[in-house]
Amino acid sequence: MKIGFIGLGNMGGPMVKNLIKNGHKLIINDIVKSLAEPLVALGAEAKNSPAEVVKSSGIEIVITMLPASTHVKEVYLGENGILKNIPKGICVIDSSTIDPQTARDVAKKSESQGNPMLDAPVSGGTGGAQSGTLTFMVGGDERIFNMAKPILTNMGKNIVHCGPSGNGQVAKVANNMLLGISMIGVAEAMSLGVSMGMDPNILAGIINSSSGRCWSSEVYNPYPGVVANAPASRNYTGGFGTDLMIKDLGLATEAATQINQSATMARTALKLYKDLSSQGDGALDFSAIIKLIDKNNS
């Protein structure tokens, strides 16, 4: 299949590689031109704009992976964007993490001109993008979902239809809200136990075989050396940046405000991650929150 793909960053680049690996022809674009170079070396064809991507002969589907709602609006609705230039009938899939209302607004515009659209944000981080094991949370018409699912399985292993347009983003916002909160809880528990004399590996082992077990403790433990391939064991580099967690918690608290929910834990977590970022650690993986907790306890 000939696939257009726009957005080639830490997530998009590996997703393109997996599509190429599965035999698809990729037509790609990113505002940072250098990101296309290693993908062109694998056989992809680079274009200078989203418009050029969707105008390419034979394009059957277009996927985007962009940083935020503003970028999605520009890429889809701008003069040199997707919707002003795409032929009728081509399906578009946005895998960015954005607010549900923007996803619904863009989908409505896309579908009104004859281009079915799915919102399909992902979970699994850069590791999942590289290994092709992402979870896709997909909103949109079920018939279009079933048509697109074989393509998504080239990049992920858990492809879930969440309901109508925007519901993929609802699922992603709720999941990442919980992730951000749970990481702070694990960091506080690890910091407390180690400060009181526990070996971090023994403590983590107890937590992970007891009722405190969760993804943040078992797979992504924030204490250095506990999980060999977690960001904490490589000075919190790589992984999911603190500033990205701030963005996602901002989406969660904004959504909560719109429906008059308090989201008390999410707002507290957001403040703590902002504090971590303000001390110059915004680019570090969000599990570096344990550094702020240790600092506050010292």
Short mmCIF file of C-alpha atoms in Angstrom, two decimals:
data_model
loop_
_atom_site.label_atom_id
_atom_site.label_comp_id
_atom_site.label_asym_id
_atom_site.label_seq_id
_atom_site.Cartn_x
_atom_site.Cartn_y
_atom_site.Cartn_z
CA MET A 1 0.00 0.00 0.00
CA LYS A 2 1.13 3.57 -0.69
CA ILE A 3 0.93 5.51 2.58
CA GLY A 4 1.48 9.19 3.29
CA PHE A 5 3.04 9.89 6.68
CA ILE A 6 3.53 13.35 8.20
CA GLY A 7 5.50 13.83 11.42
CA LEU A 8 8.77 11.92 11.72
CA GLY A 9 9.90 12.56 15.29
CA ASN A 10 10.66 10.11 18.09
CA MET A 11 7.40 8.25 17.50
CA GLY A 12 6.67 8.88 13.83
CA GLY A 13 10.10 7.88 12.55
CA PRO A 14 10.03 4.36 14.04
CA MET A 15 6.41 3.92 12.95
CA VAL A 16 7.44 4.68 9.36
CA LYS A 17 10.28 2.15 9.63
CA ASN A 18 7.82 -0.56 10.66
CA LEU A 19 5.51 0.27 7.77
CA ILE A 20 8.43 0.03 5.35
CA LYS A 21 9.49 -3.25 6.97
CA ASN A 22 6.02 -4.60 6.26
CA GLY A 23 6.28 -3.84 2.57
CA HIS A 24 4.50 -0.51 2.23
CA LYS A 25 5.62 2.42 0.08
CA LEU A 26 5.95 5.57 2.23
CA ILE A 27 5.63 9.19 1.11
CA ILE A 28 6.84 11.30 4.03
CA ASN A 29 7.15 14.86 5.31
CA ASP A 30 8.35 16.71 8.39
CA ILE A 31 9.10 20.37 9.00
CA VAL A 32 12.56 19.21 10.15
CA LYS A 33 13.92 17.99 6.84
CA SER A 34 16.82 16.04 8.33
CA LEU A 35 14.40 13.62 10.00
CA ALA A 36 13.46 12.25 6.59
CA GLU A 37 17.01 11.33 5.57
CA PRO A 38 17.39 7.96 7.33
CA LEU A 39 13.91 6.97 6.16
CA VAL A 40 14.69 7.90 2.55
CA ALA A 41 17.72 5.61 2.87
CA LEU A 42 15.25 2.79 3.67
CA GLY A 43 13.16 3.53 0.59
CA ALA A 44 10.73 6.26 1.60
CA GLU A 45 10.14 9.27 -0.65
CA ALA A 46 10.32 12.70 1.02
CA LYS A 47 8.12 15.66 0.07
CA ASN A 48 8.38 19.33 1.02
CA SER A 49 4.88 19.79 2.46
CA PRO A 50 1.75 17.95 3.58
CA ALA A 51 0.08 19.13 0.37
CA GLU A 52 2.74 17.43 -1.74
CA VAL A 53 2.34 14.22 0.24
CA VAL A 54 -1.41 13.95 -0.31
CA LYS A 55 -1.15 14.96 -3.96
CA SER A 56 1.24 12.09 -4.67
CA SER A 57 -0.12 9.67 -7.24
CA GLY A 58 -1.59 6.50 -5.77
CA ILE A 59 -1.78 7.55 -2.11
CA GLU A 60 -4.28 5.27 -0.37
CA ILE A 61 -4.14 6.43 3.24
CA VAL A 62 -2.50 9.27 5.20
CA ILE A 63 -1.20 9.07 8.79
CA THR A 64 -0.04 11.96 10.96
CA MET A 65 1.95 11.97 14.21
CA LEU A 66 2.30 15.55 15.43
CA PRO A 67 3.26 17.25 18.71
CA ALA A 68 0.09 19.16 19.68
CA SER A 69 -3.36 20.43 18.69
CA THR A 70 -1.95 23.57 17.05
CA HIS A 71 0.20 21.45 14.73
CA VAL A 72 -2.74 19.19 13.88
CA LYS A 73 -4.88 22.19 12.97
CA GLU A 74 -2.13 23.64 10.77
CA VAL A 75 -1.30 20.36 9.01
CA TYR A 76 -4.95 19.48 8.38
CA LEU A 77 -6.61 22.87 7.92
CA GLY A 78 -3.82 25.13 6.63
CA GLU A 79 -3.60 26.37 3.03
CA ASN A 80 -0.71 24.00 2.33
CA GLY A 81 -2.22 21.28 4.48
CA ILE A 82 -4.00 18.00 4.01
CA LEU A 83 -7.69 18.81 3.65
CA LYS A 84 -7.34 21.58 1.07
CA ASN A 85 -5.32 19.30 -1.18
CA ILE A 86 -6.30 15.67 -0.63
CA PRO A 87 -8.44 13.82 -3.20
CA LYS A 88 -11.87 12.79 -2.01
CA GLY A 89 -12.19 9.30 -0.56
CA ILE A 90 -8.74 8.92 0.98
CA CYS A 91 -8.82 8.00 4.67
CA VAL A 92 -6.75 10.01 7.16
CA ILE A 93 -5.56 8.84 10.58
CA ASP A 94 -4.19 11.18 13.23
CA SER A 95 -2.06 9.47 15.87
CA SER A 96 -1.12 12.69 17.67
CA THR A 97 -2.16 13.17 21.29
CA ILE A 98 -4.48 16.18 21.32
CA ASP A 99 -7.66 17.32 23.04
CA PRO A 100 -10.82 15.38 22.10
CA GLN A 101 -12.71 18.44 20.87
CA THR A 102 -10.04 19.35 18.31
CA ALA A 103 -10.04 15.74 17.12
CA ARG A 104 -13.81 15.88 16.66
CA ASP A 105 -13.73 19.26 14.92
CA VAL A 106 -11.06 18.20 12.42
CA ALA A 107 -12.80 14.87 11.79
CA LYS A 108 -16.09 16.67 11.09
CA LYS A 109 -14.40 18.91 8.54
CA SER A 110 -12.57 15.97 6.95
CA GLU A 111 -15.65 13.79 6.71
CA SER A 112 -17.79 16.63 5.33
CA GLN A 113 -15.56 16.72 2.26
CA GLY A 114 -15.52 12.97 1.77
CA ASN A 115 -12.39 11.91 3.65
CA PRO A 116 -13.13 9.50 6.51
CA MET A 117 -10.97 10.19 9.57
CA LEU A 118 -9.86 8.27 12.63
CA ASP A 119 -8.18 9.65 15.75
CA ALA A 120 -5.70 6.97 16.83
CA PRO A 121 -3.35 8.11 19.60
CA VAL A 122 -0.90 5.55 20.92
CA SER A 123 0.56 4.22 24.13
CA GLY A 124 3.84 2.36 24.50
CA GLY A 125 6.41 5.12 24.13
CA THR A 126 9.43 5.15 21.88
CA GLY A 127 10.22 1.55 22.76
CA GLY A 128 6.81 0.43 21.56
CA ALA A 129 7.16 2.52 18.41
CA GLN A 130 10.50 0.90 17.63
CA SER A 131 9.36 -2.66 18.33
CA GLY A 132 5.97 -2.28 16.65
CA THR A 133 4.07 -3.09 19.84
CA LEU A 134 2.13 0.13 20.35
CA THR A 135 -1.43 0.25 21.63
CA PHE A 136 -3.71 2.25 19.33
CA MET A 137 -6.81 3.82 20.88
CA VAL A 138 -9.03 4.57 17.91
CA GLY A 139 -12.06 6.84 17.58
CA GLY A 140 -14.26 6.98 14.50
CA ASP A 141 -16.66 4.98 12.36
CA GLU A 142 -16.32 1.23 13.03
CA ARG A 143 -16.33 0.38 9.33
CA ILE A 144 -13.37 2.71 8.71
CA PHE A 145 -11.65 1.30 11.80
CA ASN A 146 -11.94 -2.23 10.42
CA MET A 147 -10.53 -1.06 7.09
CA ALA A 148 -7.55 0.65 8.75
CA LYS A 149 -6.81 -1.98 11.38
CA PRO A 150 -4.49 -4.10 9.17
CA ILE A 151 -2.29 -1.03 8.64
CA LEU A 152 -2.23 -0.20 12.34
CA THR A 153 -1.20 -3.76 13.18
CA ASN A 154 2.03 -3.12 11.28
CA MET A 155 2.89 -0.62 14.02
CA GLY A 156 1.10 -1.99 17.08
CA LYS A 157 -0.12 -5.16 18.75
CA ASN A 158 -3.23 -3.89 20.56
CA ILE A 159 -5.66 -2.02 18.32
CA VAL A 160 -8.81 -0.95 20.17
CA HIS A 161 -11.91 0.73 18.78
CA CYS A 162 -13.03 3.20 21.46
CA GLY A 163 -16.20 4.52 19.83
CA PRO A 164 -16.98 7.61 17.73
CA SER A 165 -14.62 10.43 16.73
CA GLY A 166 -12.63 11.86 19.62
CA ASN A 167 -12.97 8.80 21.86
CA GLY A 168 -9.46 7.63 21.02
CA GLN A 169 -8.21 10.89 22.48
CA VAL A 170 -10.48 10.50 25.52
CA ALA A 171 -8.93 7.09 26.23
CA LYS A 172 -5.41 8.44 25.76
CA VAL A 173 -5.97 11.46 28.02
CA ALA A 174 -7.41 9.26 30.78
CA ASN A 175 -4.60 6.71 30.49
CA ASN A 176 -1.80 9.27 30.58
CA MET A 177 -3.43 11.10 33.46
CA LEU A 178 -3.26 7.89 35.47
CA LEU A 179 0.30 7.21 34.31
CA GLY A 180 1.52 10.61 35.47
CA ILE A 181 -0.16 10.21 38.84
CA SER A 182 1.02 6.63 39.39
CA MET A 183 4.64 7.52 38.64
CA ILE A 184 4.62 10.10 41.42
CA GLY A 185 3.20 7.52 43.83
CA VAL A 186 5.88 4.97 42.94
CA ALA A 187 8.61 7.61 43.19
CA GLU A 188 7.43 8.66 46.65
CA ALA A 189 7.26 5.03 47.82
CA MET A 190 10.72 4.19 46.47
CA SER A 191 12.21 7.36 47.94
CA LEU A 192 10.64 6.67 51.34
CA GLY A 193 11.76 3.04 51.48
CA VAL A 194 15.34 3.67 50.37
CA SER A 195 15.66 6.63 52.75
CA MET A 196 14.66 4.30 55.58
CA GLY A 197 17.32 1.73 54.70
CA MET A 198 15.68 -0.60 52.16
CA ASP A 199 17.65 -1.94 49.23
CA PRO A 200 15.87 -0.46 46.17
CA ASN A 201 15.84 -3.78 44.28
CA ILE A 202 14.36 -5.67 47.21
CA LEU A 203 11.78 -2.95 47.77
CA ALA A 204 10.80 -2.93 44.10
CA GLY A 205 10.53 -6.71 44.14
CA ILE A 206 8.16 -6.59 47.10
CA ILE A 207 6.02 -3.88 45.51
CA ASN A 208 5.86 -5.80 42.23
CA SER A 209 4.68 -8.97 43.93
CA SER A 210 2.21 -7.14 46.17
CA SER A 211 -0.77 -4.84 45.91
CA GLY A 212 1.29 -1.80 44.93
CA ARG A 213 2.33 -3.36 41.64
CA CYS A 214 1.75 -1.21 38.53
CA TRP A 215 3.43 -0.39 35.21
CA SER A 216 5.32 2.52 36.78
CA SER A 217 6.83 0.24 39.42
CA GLU A 218 7.44 -2.89 37.38
CA VAL A 219 8.38 -1.78 33.87
CA TYR A 220 9.44 1.84 34.35
CA ASN A 221 10.64 2.04 37.93
CA PRO A 222 12.02 5.53 38.63
CA TYR A 223 14.85 4.38 40.91
CA PRO A 224 18.21 4.02 39.07
CA GLY A 225 19.37 0.46 38.52
CA VAL A 226 16.13 -1.30 39.40
CA VAL A 227 15.04 -1.88 35.78
CA ALA A 228 18.04 -2.12 33.49
CA ASN A 229 16.35 -0.75 30.35
CA ALA A 230 14.27 1.96 32.02
CA PRO A 231 15.24 5.63 31.58
CA ALA A 232 16.13 5.83 35.29
CA SER A 233 19.07 3.51 34.58
CA ARG A 234 20.44 5.80 31.87
CA ASN A 235 20.23 9.12 33.71
CA TYR A 236 16.59 9.62 32.66
CA THR A 237 17.45 10.14 29.00
CA GLY A 238 15.14 8.93 26.25
CA GLY A 239 11.66 7.73 27.07
CA PHE A 240 8.75 10.11 27.59
CA GLY A 241 9.86 13.64 28.40
CA THR A 242 8.62 15.56 31.44
CA ASP A 243 7.43 18.40 29.22
CA LEU A 244 5.35 15.92 27.21
CA MET A 245 3.78 14.66 30.42
CA ILE A 246 3.00 18.27 31.30
CA LYS A 247 1.27 18.61 27.94
CA ASP A 248 -0.81 15.47 28.49
CA LEU A 249 -1.78 16.37 32.05
CA GLY A 250 -2.74 19.80 30.74
CA LEU A 251 -5.07 18.13 28.25
CA ALA A 252 -6.53 16.02 31.05
CA THR A 253 -7.17 18.93 33.40
CA GLU A 254 -8.58 21.02 30.55
CA ALA A 255 -10.99 18.20 29.67
CA ALA A 256 -11.96 17.87 33.34
CA THR A 257 -12.68 21.59 33.53
CA GLN A 258 -14.94 21.37 30.46
CA ILE A 259 -17.17 18.81 32.18
CA ASN A 260 -16.88 20.28 35.69
CA GLN A 261 -14.77 17.50 37.21
CA SER A 262 -12.20 18.33 39.87
CA ALA A 263 -9.33 16.03 38.74
CA THR A 264 -7.58 16.83 42.02
CA MET A 265 -4.77 14.30 41.66
CA ALA A 266 -4.11 15.26 38.05
CA ARG A 267 -3.81 18.95 38.95
CA THR A 268 -1.43 18.14 41.81
CA ALA A 269 0.65 15.94 39.53
CA LEU A 270 0.73 18.65 36.87
CA LYS A 271 2.12 21.15 39.37
CA LEU A 272 4.87 18.74 40.44
CA TYR A 273 5.97 18.01 36.87
CA LYS A 274 5.98 21.74 36.15
CA ASP A 275 8.22 22.22 39.20
CA LEU A 276 10.58 19.56 37.84
CA SER A 277 10.66 21.24 34.44
CA SER A 278 11.27 24.68 35.97
CA GLN A 279 14.51 23.46 37.49
CA GLY A 280 15.81 22.59 34.02
CA ASP A 281 14.75 18.95 33.77
CA GLY A 282 11.90 19.25 31.29
CA ALA A 283 13.72 17.18 28.67
CA LEU A 284 14.34 14.29 31.07
CA ASP A 285 12.02 11.32 31.19
CA PHE A 286 9.02 11.96 33.45
CA SER A 287 10.23 9.28 35.89
CA ALA A 288 12.87 11.85 36.89
CA ILE A 289 10.12 13.20 39.16
CA ILE A 290 11.87 11.16 41.86
CA LYS A 291 14.69 13.70 41.71
CA LEU A 292 12.27 16.45 42.72
CA ILE A 293 10.82 14.28 45.48
CA ASP A 294 14.28 13.48 46.84
CA LYS A 295 15.22 17.17 46.66
CA ASN A 296 12.06 18.21 48.50
CA ASN A 297 12.76 15.61 51.19
CA SER A 298 16.37 16.60 51.76
#
